[in-house]
Short mmCIF file of C-alpha atoms in Angstrom, two decimals:
data_model
loop_
_atom_site.label_atom_id
_atom_site.label_comp_id
_atom_site.label_asym_id
_atom_site.label_seq_id
_atom_site.Cartn_x
_atom_site.Cartn_y
_atom_site.Cartn_z
CA GLY A 20 93.41 88.54 152.88
CA ASN A 21 97.23 89.02 153.15
CA PRO A 22 98.42 92.42 154.46
CA LEU A 23 101.10 92.54 151.91
CA ARG A 24 98.52 92.51 149.01
CA GLU A 25 98.04 96.36 149.04
CA ASP A 26 101.75 96.91 149.04
CA ALA A 27 102.24 94.61 146.08
CA LYS A 28 99.51 96.42 144.19
CA VAL A 29 101.18 99.73 144.72
CA ILE A 30 104.50 98.31 143.59
CA GLU A 31 102.96 96.84 140.42
CA SER A 32 101.07 100.08 139.62
CA GLU A 33 104.33 102.22 140.08
CA ALA A 34 106.30 99.63 138.01
CA ILE A 35 103.79 99.95 135.17
CA ARG A 36 103.85 103.74 135.46
CA ALA A 37 107.54 103.89 135.21
CA ARG A 38 107.49 101.52 132.30
CA ASN A 39 105.06 103.93 130.30
CA ILE A 40 107.12 106.72 131.16
CA VAL A 41 110.15 105.12 129.54
CA GLU A 42 108.07 104.01 126.39
CA ILE A 43 106.74 107.52 126.14
CA LEU A 44 110.41 108.97 126.18
CA LEU A 45 111.57 106.40 123.83
CA GLY A 46 108.95 107.12 121.52
CA ILE A 47 109.60 110.85 121.39
CA ALA A 48 113.30 110.06 120.71
CA ARG A 49 112.12 107.91 117.74
CA LYS A 50 109.83 110.44 116.32
CA GLU A 51 112.64 112.72 115.25
CA ARG A 52 113.94 110.21 112.80
CA THR A 53 112.28 111.99 109.97
CA THR A 54 114.34 115.07 110.29
CA ARG A 55 117.50 113.24 109.38
CA GLU A 56 120.03 115.00 107.07
CA THR A 57 123.67 114.38 106.13
CA VAL A 58 125.87 115.69 108.76
CA ASP A 59 129.64 115.81 109.72
CA LEU A 60 130.04 114.06 113.04
CA ASN A 61 133.03 116.00 113.88
CA ASP A 62 130.75 119.15 113.70
CA VAL A 63 128.16 117.62 116.08
CA VAL A 64 130.88 116.39 118.34
CA LYS A 65 132.61 119.74 118.49
CA SER A 66 129.32 121.54 119.40
CA VAL A 67 129.00 119.32 122.34
CA VAL A 68 132.60 119.60 123.38
CA THR A 69 132.23 123.25 123.47
CA LEU A 70 129.50 122.82 126.10
CA ALA A 71 131.40 120.25 127.87
CA HIS A 72 134.51 122.35 128.38
CA LEU A 73 132.74 124.81 130.67
CA ARG A 74 131.91 122.12 133.23
CA ALA A 75 135.11 120.27 132.66
CA LYS A 76 137.23 123.38 133.28
CA SER A 77 135.67 124.08 136.56
CA GLU A 78 136.16 120.42 137.62
CA ASN A 79 139.83 119.98 136.55
CA ILE A 80 139.19 117.86 133.74
CA ILE A 81 141.08 118.03 130.49
CA ILE A 82 139.45 117.14 127.14
CA GLN A 83 141.66 115.78 124.69
CA GLU A 84 140.26 115.74 121.08
CA ASN A 85 141.43 113.54 117.94
CA TYR A 86 139.06 113.88 114.99
CA SER A 87 139.00 112.05 111.69
CA MET A 88 140.95 114.13 108.99
CA GLU A 89 138.28 112.89 106.48
CA ALA A 90 134.87 114.29 107.26
CA PRO A 91 132.88 111.43 109.11
CA MET A 92 129.51 112.04 107.21
CA VAL A 93 126.36 110.21 108.66
CA LYS A 94 122.69 110.63 107.89
CA ALA A 95 121.21 111.58 111.33
CA SER A 96 119.19 114.00 113.30
CA ALA A 97 122.23 116.18 114.64
CA GLU A 98 119.97 117.24 117.69
CA GLN A 99 119.47 113.61 118.73
CA LEU A 100 123.19 112.77 118.40
CA ARG A 101 124.01 116.01 120.49
CA GLN A 102 121.80 114.69 123.15
CA VAL A 103 123.66 111.17 123.06
CA PHE A 104 126.99 112.96 123.15
CA LEU A 105 126.07 115.32 126.09
CA ASN A 106 124.78 112.46 128.06
CA LEU A 107 128.11 110.69 127.60
CA PHE A 108 130.16 113.62 128.43
CA THR A 109 127.97 114.32 131.43
CA ASN A 110 128.47 110.53 132.79
CA ALA A 111 132.20 110.76 131.87
CA THR A 112 132.52 114.06 134.10
CA ASP A 113 130.41 112.69 136.84
CA ALA A 114 132.82 109.58 136.96
CA MET A 115 135.64 111.73 137.78
CA PRO A 116 134.72 113.64 140.90
CA LYS A 117 138.10 115.59 141.29
CA GLU A 118 140.16 115.67 138.11
CA GLY A 119 140.86 113.58 135.05
CA THR A 120 140.78 113.40 131.38
CA ILE A 121 138.04 112.82 128.68
CA TYR A 122 139.50 111.53 125.53
CA ILE A 123 137.40 112.04 122.12
CA THR A 124 138.12 110.33 119.09
CA THR A 125 136.14 110.10 115.71
CA THR A 126 137.43 107.74 112.87
CA ILE A 127 136.28 106.04 109.89
CA GLU A 128 136.30 102.07 109.84
CA ASN A 129 135.23 100.66 106.37
CA GLU A 130 131.47 101.73 106.11
CA LYS A 131 131.16 102.91 109.59
CA VAL A 132 131.99 106.34 111.44
CA VAL A 133 133.10 105.69 114.92
CA PHE A 134 132.84 108.05 117.91
CA THR A 135 134.81 107.01 121.20
CA ILE A 136 134.65 108.76 124.56
CA THR A 137 137.10 107.46 127.35
CA ASP A 138 137.39 108.81 130.65
CA THR A 139 139.88 108.14 133.47
CA GLY A 140 137.16 107.98 136.20
CA THR A 141 136.12 105.47 138.62
CA GLY A 142 134.97 102.88 136.05
CA ILE A 143 131.87 100.65 136.20
CA PRO A 144 131.85 97.66 138.49
CA GLU A 145 131.53 94.31 136.56
CA ASN A 146 128.09 93.62 138.16
CA VAL A 147 126.70 96.73 137.20
CA ILE A 148 127.82 97.13 133.52
CA GLU A 149 125.23 94.68 132.24
CA LYS A 150 122.43 96.84 133.66
CA ILE A 151 123.52 100.27 132.74
CA PHE A 152 121.35 100.55 129.56
CA ASP A 153 118.33 99.25 131.33
CA PRO A 154 115.46 101.75 131.77
CA LEU A 155 115.28 103.51 135.24
CA TYR A 156 118.71 101.81 136.34
CA THR A 157 121.09 104.56 137.76
CA THR A 158 123.90 104.39 140.26
CA LYS A 159 123.73 108.18 140.83
CA SER A 160 121.77 109.74 143.64
CA ASN A 161 120.37 112.44 141.34
CA GLY A 162 120.06 110.31 138.18
CA THR A 163 116.93 109.13 136.41
CA GLY A 164 118.27 105.90 134.80
CA LEU A 165 117.05 107.15 131.34
CA GLY A 166 120.15 108.75 129.81
CA LEU A 167 121.89 105.52 128.53
CA THR A 168 118.59 103.88 127.72
CA VAL A 169 117.48 106.80 125.47
CA SER A 170 121.07 107.13 123.98
CA ARG A 171 121.14 103.64 122.95
CA SER A 172 117.60 103.83 121.46
CA ILE A 173 118.69 106.97 119.48
CA VAL A 174 121.90 105.24 118.28
CA GLU A 175 120.01 101.95 117.27
CA GLU A 176 117.40 104.20 115.49
CA HIS A 177 120.17 105.59 113.31
CA GLY A 178 121.29 102.05 112.38
CA GLY A 179 124.15 102.15 114.87
CA THR A 180 125.52 100.46 117.77
CA ILE A 181 127.00 101.51 121.35
CA GLN A 182 129.19 99.43 123.35
CA VAL A 183 131.02 100.07 126.76
CA LYS A 184 134.13 98.67 128.26
CA SER A 185 135.16 99.65 131.72
CA GLU A 186 137.78 98.81 134.27
CA GLU A 187 137.26 99.72 137.94
CA ASP A 188 139.55 102.63 139.10
CA LYS A 189 140.77 103.06 135.63
CA GLY A 190 137.99 104.42 133.45
CA THR A 191 135.26 103.69 130.90
CA THR A 192 135.08 103.89 127.07
CA PHE A 193 131.75 104.21 125.17
CA THR A 194 132.07 103.43 121.45
CA ILE A 195 129.29 104.36 119.01
CA ARG A 196 129.51 103.05 115.33
CA LEU A 197 127.01 104.57 112.82
CA PRO A 198 126.63 104.00 109.08
CA ARG A 199 128.69 106.13 106.92
CA VAL A 200 127.09 108.16 104.17
#
């Protein structure tokens, strides 16, 4: 008999619908795992940097690249990794509304290939950083809240990890570690 009962039903229904959308998207991301092959991570990153340069140049953003001299080989879906890196570039660019620098690094650490992207943007507030990988969580007015969720899923499906460190008004660093071939 409570008038809020109908509102609660709508909220519950929409929350379930949103969860189902995320599960579908994550399922799609996982299905590509059968198309993995040995790829040079430098080549995958460079292909994304080529795309990122177009937007970066128009927004006075400098991209500094430092690639491992030894080919960082991983067994992966190159297309899925491109999706991850493009999402991270987009987020880094969005974090620098006027100008800044994006630093890209690939290295080899023991049995891991490491990709790092650092921006000199606004940083992520401490109370937000724990939520950024949550489905549908976004701080962007035009964001879906799926980019980092799907990116983490792809990295983990490849046997890797993704970490973030950030300091407000100084920038953010994402580090991805993948098993080396």
